[in-house]
Amino acid sequence: DARVTQTPRHKVTEMGQEVTMRCQPILGHNTVFWYRQTMMQGLELLAYFRNRAPLDDSGMPKDRFSAEMPDATLATLKIQPSEPRDSAVYFCASGTRGNTEAFFGQGTRLTVV
Amino acid sequence: GESVGLHLPTLSVQEGDNSIINCAYSNSASDYFIWYKQESGKGPQFIIDIRSNMDKRQGQRVTVLLNKTVKHLSLQIAATQPGDSAVYFCAENDGSYKLIFGSGTRLLVRP
């Protein structure tokens, strides 16, 4: 059963700490998306990768957020330093070029106190 | 865990009735539309999609209708079941990689 796997599922951290969220896309998928979901903003696109290259990260606050794909099986989203306003559920999704359907992971619920 | 907020429009239906969830999209250049279902504590799950050269597409118990004239999309669920209770999002795509999501509608199914 192919699925997108995200870790951790929940993370509580103190303001100022570094947070790293991980995503394993579905094997064979070459596009990866990071979304953030909050009550106020809904689902927002933070970053988009194709073939491991970042094509769009315009949705991310550049001063504190970074997204990478060290290899085809791992995508990371890092926040340093974290702030309370970063509290949200972060979703990773993967897909294949030419197929705009994105398969979502279960999300990482981040709480920054 | 709750994934979405408390301020969503809510549709409450009796089990066995049909549900209709509506969505207005903004970009007239959008040519691909998807409905997603999100259950509490889970990520959005693909339900059905439709391209702009169609005005109707049917799946298992679900039908999507597209009216490009008024930029309106609807999802019809036949014989709604308790397991259909979730938040439903429409998403639009203009041919690029980006999916733009709507704000969502919460569906509650009364037993």
mmCIF file of C-alpha atoms in Angstrom:
data_model
loop_
_atom_site.group_PDB
_atom_site.id
_atom_site.type_symbol
_atom_site.label_atom_id
_atom_site.label_comp_id
_atom_site.label_asym_id
_atom_site.label_seq_id
_atom_site.Cartn_x
_atom_site.Cartn_y
_atom_site.Cartn_z
ATOM 1 C CA ASP A 1 0.000 0.000 0.000
ATOM 2 C CA ALA A 2 1.954 3.011 -1.286
ATOM 3 C CA ARG A 3 1.679 6.083 0.870
ATOM 4 C CA VAL A 4 3.469 9.276 1.821
ATOM 5 C CA THR A 5 5.056 8.915 5.253
ATOM 6 C CA GLN A 6 5.679 11.883 7.517
ATOM 7 C CA THR A 7 7.558 12.034 10.791
ATOM 8 C CA PRO A 8 7.025 13.020 13.495
ATOM 9 C CA ARG A 9 3.235 13.002 13.668
ATOM 10 C CA HIS A 10 3.275 15.456 16.554
ATOM 11 C CA LYS A 11 5.907 17.882 17.749
ATOM 12 C CA VAL A 12 5.785 20.297 20.666
ATOM 13 C CA THR A 13 8.730 22.628 20.972
ATOM 14 C CA GLU A 14 9.736 25.834 22.640
ATOM 15 C CA MET A 15 10.020 29.081 20.768
ATOM 16 C CA GLY A 16 13.484 29.515 19.319
ATOM 17 C CA GLN A 17 14.194 25.823 18.884
ATOM 18 C CA GLU A 18 14.945 24.186 15.557
ATOM 19 C CA VAL A 19 12.288 21.893 14.131
ATOM 20 C CA THR A 20 12.842 19.340 11.369
ATOM 21 C CA MET A 21 9.966 17.564 9.680
ATOM 22 C CA ARG A 22 10.578 14.607 7.379
ATOM 23 C CA CYS A 23 8.690 13.131 4.474
ATOM 24 C CA GLN A 24 9.143 9.953 2.490
ATOM 25 C CA PRO A 25 7.335 10.365 -0.833
ATOM 26 C CA ILE A 26 5.732 7.471 -2.659
ATOM 27 C CA LEU A 27 8.353 5.447 -4.507
ATOM 28 C CA GLY A 28 8.542 6.567 -8.110
ATOM 29 C CA HIS A 29 6.954 9.957 -7.536
ATOM 30 C CA ASN A 30 9.125 12.828 -8.703
ATOM 31 C CA THR A 31 7.180 15.817 -7.388
ATOM 32 C CA VAL A 32 6.993 16.766 -3.727
ATOM 33 C CA PHE A 33 4.921 19.490 -2.126
ATOM 34 C CA TRP A 34 4.964 20.963 1.371
ATOM 35 C CA TYR A 35 1.703 22.499 2.577
ATOM 36 C CA ARG A 36 0.800 24.193 5.821
ATOM 37 C CA GLN A 37 -2.727 24.052 7.205
ATOM 38 C CA THR A 38 -4.046 26.514 9.773
ATOM 39 C CA MET A 39 -7.480 27.589 10.904
ATOM 40 C CA MET A 40 -7.092 31.037 9.461
ATOM 41 C CA GLN A 41 -5.289 30.376 6.182
ATOM 42 C CA GLY A 42 -6.435 26.901 5.237
ATOM 43 C CA LEU A 43 -4.031 24.918 3.040
ATOM 44 C CA GLU A 44 -1.071 26.984 1.837
ATOM 45 C CA LEU A 45 1.645 25.789 -0.502
ATOM 46 C CA LEU A 46 5.073 26.333 1.029
ATOM 47 C CA ALA A 47 7.394 24.580 -1.417
ATOM 48 C CA TYR A 48 7.449 22.447 -4.539
ATOM 49 C CA PHE A 49 10.155 20.088 -5.770
ATOM 50 C CA ARG A 50 10.457 18.273 -9.046
ATOM 51 C CA ASN A 51 13.167 15.646 -9.485
ATOM 52 C CA ARG A 52 14.580 16.829 -6.141
ATOM 53 C CA ALA A 53 15.093 20.394 -7.393
ATOM 54 C CA PRO A 54 13.235 23.201 -5.621
ATOM 55 C CA LEU A 55 11.121 24.936 -8.240
ATOM 56 C CA ASP A 56 9.051 27.122 -5.998
ATOM 57 C CA ASP A 57 9.504 28.083 -2.381
ATOM 58 C CA SER A 58 7.816 31.447 -2.605
ATOM 59 C CA GLY A 59 5.300 30.426 0.046
ATOM 60 C CA MET A 60 7.958 29.991 2.706
ATOM 61 C CA PRO A 61 9.304 32.657 5.044
ATOM 62 C CA LYS A 62 12.883 32.533 3.802
ATOM 63 C CA ASP A 63 14.499 33.832 6.943
ATOM 64 C CA ARG A 64 13.502 30.834 9.034
ATOM 65 C CA PHE A 65 12.201 28.064 6.777
ATOM 66 C CA SER A 66 14.203 25.804 4.528
ATOM 67 C CA ALA A 67 13.218 22.788 2.454
ATOM 68 C CA GLU A 68 15.519 20.192 0.926
ATOM 69 C CA MET A 69 15.515 16.797 -0.745
ATOM 70 C CA PRO A 70 18.775 15.066 0.157
ATOM 71 C CA ASP A 71 17.698 12.119 -1.963
ATOM 72 C CA ALA A 72 14.646 10.868 -3.815
ATOM 73 C CA THR A 73 13.281 9.110 -0.733
ATOM 74 C CA LEU A 74 13.517 11.976 1.722
ATOM 75 C CA ALA A 75 12.234 15.536 1.854
ATOM 76 C CA THR A 76 12.818 17.776 4.856
ATOM 77 C CA LEU A 77 11.269 20.993 6.069
ATOM 78 C CA LYS A 78 13.221 22.873 8.696
ATOM 79 C CA ILE A 79 12.253 25.852 10.831
ATOM 80 C CA GLN A 80 14.980 27.703 12.699
ATOM 81 C CA PRO A 81 14.194 29.473 14.937
ATOM 82 C CA SER A 82 10.608 28.386 15.457
ATOM 83 C CA GLU A 83 7.946 30.851 16.586
ATOM 84 C CA PRO A 84 4.462 30.356 18.054
ATOM 85 C CA ARG A 85 2.881 31.542 14.791
ATOM 86 C CA ASP A 86 4.442 28.514 13.074
ATOM 87 C CA SER A 87 2.042 26.261 14.959
ATOM 88 C CA ALA A 88 0.078 24.392 12.301
ATOM 89 C CA VAL A 89 -0.254 21.039 10.601
ATOM 90 C CA TYR A 90 2.392 20.552 7.923
ATOM 91 C CA PHE A 91 1.586 18.201 5.072
ATOM 92 C CA CYS A 92 3.845 16.642 2.527
ATOM 93 C CA ALA A 93 2.375 15.410 -0.746
ATOM 94 C CA SER A 94 3.908 13.636 -3.711
ATOM 95 C CA GLY A 95 2.906 13.070 -7.297
ATOM 96 C CA THR A 96 4.186 12.480 -10.806
ATOM 97 C CA ARG A 97 4.845 15.066 -13.445
ATOM 98 C CA GLY A 98 1.923 15.350 -15.810
ATOM 99 C CA ASN A 99 -0.425 14.098 -13.146
ATOM 100 C CA THR A 100 -1.548 16.924 -10.979
ATOM 101 C CA GLU A 101 -3.119 14.669 -8.375
ATOM 102 C CA ALA A 102 -1.139 14.929 -5.176
ATOM 103 C CA PHE A 103 -1.101 12.187 -2.545
ATOM 104 C CA PHE A 104 -0.918 13.574 0.962
ATOM 105 C CA GLY A 105 0.769 12.233 4.053
ATOM 106 C CA GLN A 106 -0.825 12.215 7.486
ATOM 107 C CA GLY A 107 0.803 15.477 8.454
ATOM 108 C CA THR A 108 2.971 16.734 11.299
ATOM 109 C CA ARG A 109 1.114 18.718 13.928
ATOM 110 C CA LEU A 110 3.552 21.335 15.207
ATOM 111 C CA THR A 111 2.958 23.307 18.371
ATOM 112 C CA VAL A 112 5.432 26.022 19.301
ATOM 113 C CA VAL A 113 5.028 27.316 22.843
ATOM 114 C CA GLY B 1 -6.593 15.397 16.068
ATOM 115 C CA GLU B 2 -8.409 18.270 14.500
ATOM 116 C CA SER B 3 -6.877 19.327 11.220
ATOM 117 C CA VAL B 4 -9.029 22.265 10.263
ATOM 118 C CA GLY B 5 -10.701 25.113 11.988
ATOM 119 C CA LEU B 6 -14.040 25.666 13.578
ATOM 120 C CA HIS B 7 -15.249 28.357 11.191
ATOM 121 C CA LEU B 8 -16.011 26.230 8.148
ATOM 122 C CA PRO B 9 -19.452 26.208 6.545
ATOM 123 C CA THR B 10 -21.191 23.039 7.612
ATOM 124 C CA LEU B 11 -23.621 20.825 5.759
ATOM 125 C CA SER B 12 -25.666 18.491 7.920
ATOM 126 C CA VAL B 13 -27.503 15.636 6.197
ATOM 127 C CA GLN B 14 -29.449 12.585 7.245
ATOM 128 C CA GLU B 15 -27.814 9.238 6.617
ATOM 129 C CA GLY B 16 -29.072 7.876 3.319
ATOM 130 C CA ASP B 17 -29.843 11.276 1.831
ATOM 131 C CA ASN B 18 -27.851 12.831 -0.991
ATOM 132 C CA SER B 19 -25.328 15.573 -0.235
ATOM 133 C CA ILE B 20 -24.322 18.449 -2.439
ATOM 134 C CA ILE B 21 -21.215 20.438 -1.615
ATOM 135 C CA ASN B 22 -20.519 23.572 -3.590
ATOM 136 C CA CYS B 23 -17.371 25.439 -4.477
ATOM 137 C CA ALA B 24 -16.727 28.670 -6.336
ATOM 138 C CA TYR B 25 -13.347 28.997 -7.999
ATOM 139 C CA SER B 26 -11.609 32.162 -8.962
ATOM 140 C CA ASN B 27 -9.291 31.561 -11.894
ATOM 141 C CA SER B 28 -10.986 31.335 -15.282
ATOM 142 C CA ALA B 29 -7.745 29.835 -16.630
ATOM 143 C CA SER B 30 -8.032 26.823 -14.336
ATOM 144 C CA ASP B 31 -8.494 23.689 -16.370
ATOM 145 C CA TYR B 32 -8.330 20.924 -13.802
ATOM 146 C CA PHE B 33 -10.286 20.526 -10.607
ATOM 147 C CA ILE B 34 -10.099 18.042 -7.769
ATOM 148 C CA TRP B 35 -12.228 17.237 -4.767
ATOM 149 C CA TYR B 36 -10.437 16.118 -1.635
ATOM 150 C CA LYS B 37 -11.841 14.627 1.556
ATOM 151 C CA GLN B 38 -10.090 15.236 4.845
ATOM 152 C CA GLU B 39 -10.990 13.254 7.937
ATOM 153 C CA SER B 40 -9.959 14.369 11.375
ATOM 154 C CA GLY B 41 -6.270 13.810 11.990
ATOM 155 C CA LYS B 42 -5.544 12.794 8.417
ATOM 156 C CA GLY B 43 -4.274 14.363 5.254
ATOM 157 C CA PRO B 44 -6.537 15.280 2.324
ATOM 158 C CA GLN B 45 -7.530 12.268 0.261
ATOM 159 C CA PHE B 46 -8.306 12.404 -3.462
ATOM 160 C CA ILE B 47 -11.949 11.715 -4.306
ATOM 161 C CA ILE B 48 -12.542 12.679 -7.914
ATOM 162 C CA ASP B 49 -11.257 15.083 -10.544
ATOM 163 C CA ILE B 50 -12.561 16.752 -13.665
ATOM 164 C CA ARG B 51 -11.014 18.602 -16.557
ATOM 165 C CA SER B 52 -12.453 21.797 -17.962
ATOM 166 C CA ASN B 53 -13.484 20.142 -21.218
ATOM 167 C CA MET B 54 -16.088 18.176 -19.261
ATOM 168 C CA ASP B 55 -19.097 19.325 -17.300
ATOM 169 C CA LYS B 56 -19.820 16.123 -15.409
ATOM 170 C CA ARG B 57 -17.919 13.137 -14.158
ATOM 171 C CA GLN B 58 -19.145 10.237 -12.085
ATOM 172 C CA GLY B 59 -17.391 7.961 -9.668
ATOM 173 C CA GLN B 60 -18.584 5.483 -7.125
ATOM 174 C CA ARG B 61 -21.410 7.278 -5.277
ATOM 175 C CA VAL B 62 -19.906 10.657 -6.202
ATOM 176 C CA THR B 63 -20.523 13.014 -9.084
ATOM 177 C CA VAL B 64 -18.696 16.237 -9.841
ATOM 178 C CA LEU B 65 -20.379 18.961 -11.873
ATOM 179 C CA LEU B 66 -18.503 21.845 -13.435
ATOM 180 C CA ASN B 67 -20.099 25.070 -14.615
ATOM 181 C CA LYS B 68 -17.388 27.170 -16.232
ATOM 182 C CA THR B 69 -19.749 29.997 -17.055
ATOM 183 C CA VAL B 70 -20.213 30.871 -13.412
ATOM 184 C CA LYS B 71 -16.989 29.239 -12.186
ATOM 185 C CA HIS B 72 -18.782 26.797 -9.976
ATOM 186 C CA LEU B 73 -18.002 23.259 -8.976
ATOM 187 C CA SER B 74 -20.138 20.848 -7.002
ATOM 188 C CA LEU B 75 -19.677 17.443 -5.441
ATOM 189 C CA GLN B 76 -22.689 15.217 -5.092
ATOM 190 C CA ILE B 77 -22.571 12.237 -2.759
ATOM 191 C CA ALA B 78 -25.335 9.702 -3.155
ATOM 192 C CA ALA B 79 -26.777 7.832 -0.167
ATOM 193 C CA THR B 80 -24.548 9.610 2.316
ATOM 194 C CA GLN B 81 -23.017 7.376 4.961
ATOM 195 C CA PRO B 82 -21.525 8.133 8.406
ATOM 196 C CA GLY B 83 -18.083 7.455 6.951
ATOM 197 C CA ASP B 84 -18.597 10.402 4.612
ATOM 198 C CA SER B 85 -18.391 12.826 7.546
ATOM 199 C CA ALA B 86 -15.311 14.936 6.886
ATOM 200 C CA VAL B 87 -14.165 18.267 5.516
ATOM 201 C CA TYR B 88 -14.313 18.502 1.742
ATOM 202 C CA PHE B 89 -12.028 20.759 -0.284
ATOM 203 C CA CYS B 90 -12.145 21.699 -3.905
ATOM 204 C CA ALA B 91 -8.845 22.510 -5.572
ATOM 205 C CA GLU B 92 -8.115 24.145 -8.910
ATOM 206 C CA ASN B 93 -5.123 23.978 -11.197
ATOM 207 C CA ASP B 94 -4.270 26.183 -14.158
ATOM 208 C CA GLY B 95 -1.962 23.727 -15.875
ATOM 209 C CA SER B 96 1.024 24.505 -13.684
ATOM 210 C CA TYR B 97 2.050 22.383 -10.727
ATOM 211 C CA LYS B 98 0.125 24.425 -8.189
ATOM 212 C CA LEU B 99 -3.117 23.290 -6.651
ATOM 213 C CA ILE B 100 -5.072 26.142 -5.092
ATOM 214 C CA PHE B 101 -7.361 24.883 -2.371
ATOM 215 C CA GLY B 102 -10.698 26.302 -1.339
ATOM 216 C CA SER B 103 -11.538 26.902 2.294
ATOM 217 C CA GLY B 104 -13.485 23.679 2.769
ATOM 218 C CA THR B 105 -16.952 22.537 3.809
ATOM 219 C CA ARG B 106 -17.623 20.305 6.787
ATOM 220 C CA LEU B 107 -20.093 17.489 6.121
ATOM 221 C CA LEU B 108 -21.897 16.025 9.129
ATOM 222 C CA VAL B 109 -23.983 12.909 8.647
ATOM 223 C CA ARG B 110 -26.777 12.373 11.172
ATOM 224 C CA PRO B 111 -27.595 8.748 11.939
#
